[in-house]
CSV table of C-alpha atoms and ligand atoms in Angstrom, one decimal:
chain,number,residue,atom,x,y,z
A,1,MET,CA,19.0,-54.3,56.7
A,2,ARG,CA,20.6,-53.9,60.1
A,3,VAL,CA,20.5,-50.7,62.2
A,4,LEU,CA,23.4,-50.2,64.6
A,5,ARG,CA,23.6,-47.6,67.3
A,6,ARG,CA,26.8,-48.5,69.0
A,7,VAL,CA,30.4,-48.0,67.8
A,8,HIS,CA,31.6,-51.3,69.1
A,9,HIS,CA,28.8,-53.2,67.4
A,10,MET,CA,29.8,-51.4,64.1
A,11,VAL,CA,33.5,-52.3,64.6
A,12,ARG,CA,32.7,-55.9,65.3
A,13,LEU,CA,30.5,-56.3,62.2
A,14,ALA,CA,33.1,-54.5,60.1
A,15,GLN,CA,35.9,-56.7,61.3
A,16,LYS,CA,33.9,-59.8,60.5
A,17,VAL,CA,33.1,-58.6,57.0
A,18,ARG,CA,36.7,-57.6,56.3
A,19,LEU,CA,38.1,-60.8,57.7
A,20,ALA,CA,35.8,-62.7,55.4
A,21,GLY,CA,37.6,-60.9,52.5
A,22,GLN,CA,34.6,-58.8,51.6
A,23,THR,CA,34.6,-55.1,50.7
A,24,ILE,CA,32.7,-52.4,52.5
A,25,GLY,CA,31.4,-49.2,50.9
A,26,LEU,CA,30.6,-46.4,53.4
A,27,VAL,CA,28.4,-43.4,52.6
A,28,PRO,CA,28.6,-40.9,55.5
A,29,THR,CA,25.5,-38.6,55.8
A,30,MET,CA,23.7,-36.4,58.2
A,31,GLY,CA,20.4,-38.1,57.2
A,32,ALA,CA,17.4,-36.2,55.5
A,33,LEU,CA,18.3,-38.4,52.5
A,34,HIS,CA,17.7,-37.1,49.0
A,35,GLU,CA,18.7,-38.2,45.5
A,36,GLY,CA,22.2,-36.8,46.0
A,37,HIS,CA,22.7,-39.2,48.9
A,38,LEU,CA,21.0,-42.0,47.0
A,39,SER,CA,23.4,-41.6,44.1
A,40,LEU,CA,26.2,-42.2,46.5
A,41,ILE,CA,24.5,-45.3,48.0
A,42,ARG,CA,23.9,-46.7,44.5
A,43,ALA,CA,27.6,-46.3,43.6
A,44,ALA,CA,28.6,-48.0,46.9
A,45,ARG,CA,26.1,-50.8,46.1
A,46,ARG,CA,27.6,-51.3,42.6
A,47,GLU,CA,31.2,-51.4,43.8
A,48,ASN,CA,31.2,-53.3,47.2
A,49,ASP,CA,30.0,-56.4,48.9
A,50,VAL,CA,28.6,-54.6,51.9
A,51,VAL,CA,27.1,-51.1,52.0
A,52,VAL,CA,27.1,-49.1,55.2
A,53,VAL,CA,25.3,-45.7,55.4
A,54,SER,CA,26.0,-43.6,58.4
A,55,VAL,CA,23.3,-41.2,59.6
A,56,PHE,CA,24.7,-38.8,62.2
A,57,VAL,CA,24.0,-35.1,62.6
A,58,ASN,CA,27.4,-34.2,63.8
A,59,PRO,CA,27.2,-31.4,66.4
A,60,ARG,CA,30.9,-30.7,66.1
A,61,GLN,CA,30.6,-29.4,62.5
A,62,PHE,CA,28.0,-26.8,63.3
A,63,GLY,CA,28.9,-23.4,64.6
A,64,PRO,CA,27.1,-21.9,67.7
A,65,THR,CA,24.8,-19.8,65.5
A,66,GLU,CA,24.2,-22.4,62.9
A,67,ASP,CA,21.2,-24.7,62.3
A,68,PHE,CA,22.1,-27.8,64.3
A,69,ALA,CA,18.9,-27.7,66.3
A,70,ARG,CA,16.6,-27.3,63.3
A,71,TYR,CA,18.5,-29.6,60.9
A,72,PRO,CA,15.9,-32.0,59.5
A,73,ARG,CA,15.8,-35.4,61.2
A,74,ASP,CA,13.6,-38.3,60.2
A,75,LEU,CA,15.4,-41.6,60.8
A,76,ARG,CA,12.3,-43.7,59.8
A,77,ARG,CA,12.2,-42.1,56.4
A,78,ASP,CA,16.0,-42.4,56.0
A,79,LEU,CA,15.9,-46.1,56.9
A,80,ARG,CA,13.2,-46.7,54.3
A,81,LEU,CA,15.2,-44.9,51.6
A,82,ALA,CA,18.5,-46.6,52.5
A,83,SER,CA,16.8,-50.0,52.5
A,84,SER,CA,15.2,-49.4,49.1
A,85,GLU,CA,18.7,-48.9,47.6
A,86,GLY,CA,20.0,-52.1,49.0
A,87,THR,CA,21.9,-50.8,52.0
A,88,ASP,CA,23.1,-53.6,54.3
A,89,VAL,CA,23.8,-51.6,57.5
A,90,VAL,CA,22.7,-48.1,58.7
A,91,PHE,CA,25.0,-46.9,61.4
A,92,ALA,CA,23.1,-44.2,63.4
A,93,PRO,CA,24.9,-43.5,66.7
A,94,GLU,CA,23.7,-40.8,69.2
A,95,ALA,CA,26.0,-37.9,69.8
A,96,SER,CA,26.7,-39.2,73.3
A,97,GLU,CA,27.9,-42.5,71.7
A,98,MET,CA,30.3,-40.8,69.4
A,99,TYR,CA,31.4,-38.1,71.9
A,100,PRO,CA,31.2,-39.6,75.4
A,101,LYS,CA,32.1,-37.4,78.4
A,102,GLY,CA,35.8,-36.5,78.3
A,103,PHE,CA,36.2,-36.7,74.5
A,104,CYS,CA,38.8,-34.2,73.6
A,105,THR,CA,40.6,-35.4,70.4
A,106,SER,CA,40.3,-33.8,67.0
A,107,VAL,CA,41.7,-34.4,63.6
A,108,GLU,CA,42.5,-31.3,61.6
A,109,VAL,CA,43.8,-30.8,58.1
A,110,GLU,CA,45.6,-27.6,58.4
A,111,GLY,CA,45.6,-24.8,55.8
A,112,LEU,CA,42.9,-26.4,53.5
A,113,SER,CA,40.4,-26.3,56.4
A,114,SER,CA,40.8,-22.6,57.1
A,115,ARG,CA,40.1,-21.3,53.6
A,116,LEU,CA,36.8,-20.6,51.9
A,117,GLU,CA,34.0,-22.3,53.8
A,118,GLY,CA,36.5,-22.8,56.7
A,119,ALA,CA,37.0,-19.1,57.0
A,120,MET,CA,33.2,-18.5,57.1
A,121,ARG,CA,32.6,-21.4,59.4
A,122,PRO,CA,35.5,-21.7,61.9
A,123,GLY,CA,35.9,-25.2,63.2
A,124,HIS,CA,33.5,-26.7,60.7
A,125,PHE,CA,36.1,-28.8,58.9
A,126,ARG,CA,37.8,-29.9,62.1
A,127,GLY,CA,34.4,-31.3,63.1
A,128,VAL,CA,34.0,-33.0,59.7
A,129,THR,CA,37.5,-34.6,59.6
A,130,THR,CA,37.2,-35.7,63.2
A,131,VAL,CA,33.9,-37.5,62.7
A,132,VAL,CA,34.9,-38.9,59.3
A,133,ALA,CA,38.2,-40.3,60.8
A,134,MET,CA,36.1,-41.9,63.6
A,135,LEU,CA,33.6,-43.3,61.0
A,136,PHE,CA,36.5,-44.8,59.0
A,137,HIS,CA,37.8,-46.5,62.1
A,138,ALA,CA,34.4,-47.8,63.1
A,139,VAL,CA,33.3,-49.0,59.6
A,140,GLN,CA,36.7,-49.9,58.1
A,141,PRO,CA,35.5,-49.1,54.6
A,142,THR,CA,37.3,-50.2,51.5
A,143,ARG,CA,35.7,-47.2,49.7
A,144,ALA,CA,34.0,-44.1,51.0
A,145,TYR,CA,31.7,-42.0,48.9
A,146,PHE,CA,31.3,-38.2,49.0
A,147,GLY,CA,29.5,-35.7,46.8
A,148,GLN,CA,31.2,-33.0,44.7
A,149,LYS,CA,28.5,-30.7,46.1
A,150,ASP,CA,30.7,-30.2,49.1
A,151,TYR,CA,33.9,-29.8,47.1
A,152,GLN,CA,36.2,-28.4,49.7
A,153,GLN,CA,35.1,-31.2,52.1
A,154,ALA,CA,36.1,-33.8,49.5
A,155,VAL,CA,39.5,-32.2,48.9
A,156,ILE,CA,40.1,-32.1,52.7
A,157,ILE,CA,39.1,-35.7,53.2
A,158,ARG,CA,41.3,-36.9,50.3
A,159,ARG,CA,44.2,-35.0,52.0
A,160,MET,CA,43.5,-36.5,55.4
A,161,VAL,CA,43.5,-40.0,53.9
A,162,GLU,CA,46.7,-39.4,52.0
A,163,ASP,CA,48.5,-37.8,55.0
A,164,LEU,CA,47.4,-40.5,57.5
A,165,ARG,CA,47.9,-43.3,54.9
A,166,LEU,CA,44.4,-44.5,55.7
A,167,LEU,CA,43.5,-47.7,53.8
A,168,VAL,CA,40.3,-46.4,52.2
A,169,ARG,CA,39.6,-45.2,48.7
A,170,VAL,CA,37.9,-41.9,48.5
A,171,ARG,CA,35.3,-41.7,45.7
A,172,VAL,CA,33.9,-38.2,44.9
A,173,LEU,CA,30.7,-38.3,42.7
A,174,PRO,CA,28.9,-35.6,40.7
A,175,THR,CA,26.4,-33.2,42.2
A,176,ILE,CA,22.8,-34.2,41.7
A,177,ARG,CA,20.6,-31.3,40.8
A,178,GLU,CA,17.0,-30.3,40.6
A,179,PRO,CA,15.5,-29.7,37.1
A,180,ASP,CA,16.5,-25.9,37.3
A,181,GLY,CA,20.0,-26.8,38.3
A,182,LEU,CA,19.8,-26.1,42.1
A,183,ALA,CA,22.1,-28.6,43.9
A,184,MET,CA,20.0,-31.0,46.0
A,185,SER,CA,20.4,-30.3,49.7
A,186,SER,CA,18.6,-31.2,52.8
A,187,ARG,CA,18.4,-27.5,53.5
A,188,ASN,CA,16.4,-26.7,50.3
A,189,ALA,CA,13.3,-27.8,52.1
A,190,TYR,CA,13.5,-24.7,54.3
A,191,LEU,CA,13.3,-22.3,51.4
A,192,SER,CA,10.1,-20.4,50.7
A,193,ARG,CA,8.6,-20.8,47.2
A,194,VAL,CA,10.0,-17.5,46.0
A,195,GLU,CA,13.4,-18.2,47.6
A,196,ARG,CA,13.5,-21.7,46.1
A,197,ARG,CA,12.8,-20.2,42.6
A,198,GLU,CA,15.5,-17.5,43.0
A,199,ALA,CA,18.0,-20.0,44.4
A,200,GLY,CA,18.3,-21.5,40.9
A,201,VAL,CA,20.5,-18.5,40.0
A,202,LEU,CA,23.5,-20.1,41.7
A,203,PHE,CA,23.9,-22.8,39.1
A,204,ARG,CA,22.9,-20.5,36.2
A,205,ALA,CA,25.6,-18.1,37.3
A,206,LEU,CA,28.2,-20.8,37.5
A,207,THR,CA,27.3,-22.2,34.1
A,208,SER,CA,27.4,-18.7,32.6
A,209,ALA,CA,31.0,-18.4,33.9
A,210,GLU,CA,31.8,-21.8,32.5
A,211,ASP,CA,30.4,-20.7,29.1
A,212,ALA,CA,32.6,-17.6,29.3
A,213,ILE,CA,35.7,-19.8,30.0
A,214,HIS,CA,34.8,-21.9,26.9
A,215,ASP,CA,34.6,-18.6,25.0
A,216,GLY,CA,38.1,-17.8,26.0
A,217,GLU,CA,37.8,-15.8,29.2
A,218,ARG,CA,40.8,-16.4,31.5
A,219,ASP,CA,40.5,-13.6,34.0
A,220,PRO,CA,39.2,-14.8,37.3
A,221,GLN,CA,38.2,-11.2,38.4
A,222,ARG,CA,36.0,-10.7,35.4
A,223,LEU,CA,34.4,-14.2,35.9
A,224,ARG,CA,33.7,-13.4,39.6
A,225,ARG,CA,32.1,-10.1,38.6
A,226,ARG,CA,29.9,-12.0,36.0
A,227,ILE,CA,28.8,-14.5,38.7
A,228,SER,CA,28.1,-11.7,41.2
A,229,ARG,CA,26.1,-9.6,38.7
A,230,LEU,CA,23.8,-12.5,37.9
A,231,ILE,CA,23.3,-13.4,41.5
A,232,GLN,CA,22.5,-9.8,42.4
A,233,GLN,CA,19.5,-9.9,40.0
A,234,GLN,CA,17.7,-12.1,42.5
A,235,PRO,CA,16.8,-10.0,45.5
A,236,ARG,CA,16.6,-12.8,48.0
A,237,VAL,CA,19.9,-14.3,47.1
A,238,ARG,CA,23.0,-12.6,48.6
A,239,ALA,CA,26.4,-14.0,47.5
A,240,GLN,CA,28.8,-14.5,50.4
A,241,GLU,CA,31.7,-15.8,48.6
A,242,ILE,CA,32.6,-16.3,44.9
A,243,ALA,CA,36.0,-18.0,44.6
A,244,ILE,CA,37.9,-19.2,41.6
A,245,VAL,CA,40.6,-21.5,42.8
A,246,ASP,CA,43.0,-24.3,41.7
A,247,ALA,CA,41.0,-27.5,42.1
A,248,GLY,CA,43.7,-29.3,43.9
A,249,THR,CA,45.2,-26.7,46.3
A,250,LEU,CA,42.1,-24.4,46.6
A,251,GLU,CA,44.4,-21.5,46.2
A,252,PRO,CA,43.0,-18.5,44.2
A,253,VAL,CA,44.3,-18.5,40.6
A,254,LYS,CA,45.6,-15.3,38.9
A,255,THR,CA,44.9,-16.7,35.4
A,256,LEU,CA,42.9,-19.7,34.5
A,257,THR,CA,44.8,-22.9,33.6
A,258,GLY,CA,44.5,-26.5,34.4
A,259,ARG,CA,41.6,-27.8,36.6
A,260,VAL,CA,39.8,-24.9,38.2
A,261,ALA,CA,37.0,-24.9,40.8
A,262,MET,CA,34.5,-22.2,40.8
A,263,LEU,CA,32.7,-22.0,44.2
A,264,VAL,CA,29.9,-19.9,45.5
A,265,SER,CA,28.2,-19.6,48.8
A,266,ALA,CA,25.1,-17.5,49.3
A,267,ARG,CA,22.5,-16.6,51.8
A,268,VAL,CA,19.0,-17.3,50.6
A,269,GLY,CA,16.5,-16.2,53.2
A,270,ARG,CA,17.6,-17.9,56.5
A,271,MET,CA,19.6,-20.6,54.7
A,272,ARG,CA,23.1,-20.7,53.5
A,273,LEU,CA,23.6,-22.6,50.2
A,274,ILE,CA,26.8,-23.6,48.4
A,275,ASP,CA,27.6,-24.9,45.0
A,276,ASN,CA,30.5,-25.3,42.6
A,277,LEU,CA,31.6,-26.3,39.2
A,278,LEU,CA,34.9,-27.8,38.0
A,279,VAL,CA,36.3,-26.7,34.7
A,280,ASP,CA,39.3,-28.1,32.8
A,281,VAL,CA,40.9,-25.1,31.2
A,282,THR,CA,43.1,-26.0,28.2
P,1,AMP,P1,25.2,-34.4,54.1
P,1,AMP,O1,24.1,-35.3,54.6
P,1,AMP,O2,24.7,-33.1,53.7
P,1,AMP,O3,26.4,-34.3,55.1
P,1,AMP,O4,25.8,-35.1,52.8
P,1,AMP,C1,26.3,-36.4,52.9
P,1,AMP,C2,27.1,-36.6,51.6
P,1,AMP,O5,26.2,-36.5,50.5
P,1,AMP,C3,28.2,-35.7,51.4
P,1,AMP,O6,29.3,-36.4,50.8
P,1,AMP,C4,27.7,-34.7,50.4
P,1,AMP,O7,28.7,-34.1,49.6
P,1,AMP,C5,26.8,-35.6,49.6
P,1,AMP,N1,25.8,-34.8,48.9
P,1,AMP,C6,24.9,-33.9,49.4
P,1,AMP,N2,24.2,-33.3,48.5
P,1,AMP,C7,24.5,-33.9,47.3
P,1,AMP,C8,24.1,-33.7,45.9
P,1,AMP,N3,23.2,-32.8,45.6
P,1,AMP,N4,24.7,-34.5,45.0
P,1,AMP,C9,25.7,-35.3,45.3
P,1,AMP,N5,26.1,-35.6,46.6
P,1,AMP,C10,25.5,-34.8,47.6
């Protein structure tokens, strides 16, 4: 496995691979790899000749009061895990390599980026789309792999690829969960034992709403109240947003029909966690 730190080295290698007619699968990550990331790497391994994992804690997607400084970083461990899944290249640039002095360009998917998480975290998705566009340019992937866990991010990236006619196939894979249903996240490690136990309520609340839909509930307000009531039973979990939206446009729905996304964000102790479920309403 090769580890590349410089953009131009990555571009050169990618060009060589693509000129040889081989496919590249890219898994963009911020490191602190867990089973969620590994599931993406495995899919990339199955579907491509060359697998590139990027490890970059992107300062531009963190707000000034967010956890950039204390985000977990352990490149040695990430390299070991990436290598054990058959990764060919880890691209791990420094922030100064990605954003040299004078850098002032950004890529923004309007509208979709200012809703939901974007409203809570101004500038977050601009940071994400800018770095993902740069990674697509550097790695020239045939396919790029994202998790449903960050559902809004996946929708925005699909839109960016469609709008800019980028030659990459976006693959969005299911959320990998702990045994109690909590979505795996690099941030879970920062929960205390009690917080960790209580955090399981997010998935339970979403599945309870899903059950209600299967039992015929079509009123988003009542579903939101149901989710909120369940979350409130856990004293250390404070719901920030509970949204029931059209899965394609992320617009709130008045009555449930078609593919619907139920999204929650919550504070658990110092951490902010998100989760979602997609439901096909017939
Ligand atoms: P991150 O390192 O948090 O930026 O995540 C990198 C990629 O892994 C993103 O596409 C995430 O959506 C995806 N991811 C994170 N957690 C999970 C999970 N529990 N299951 C599936 N994919 C995930």
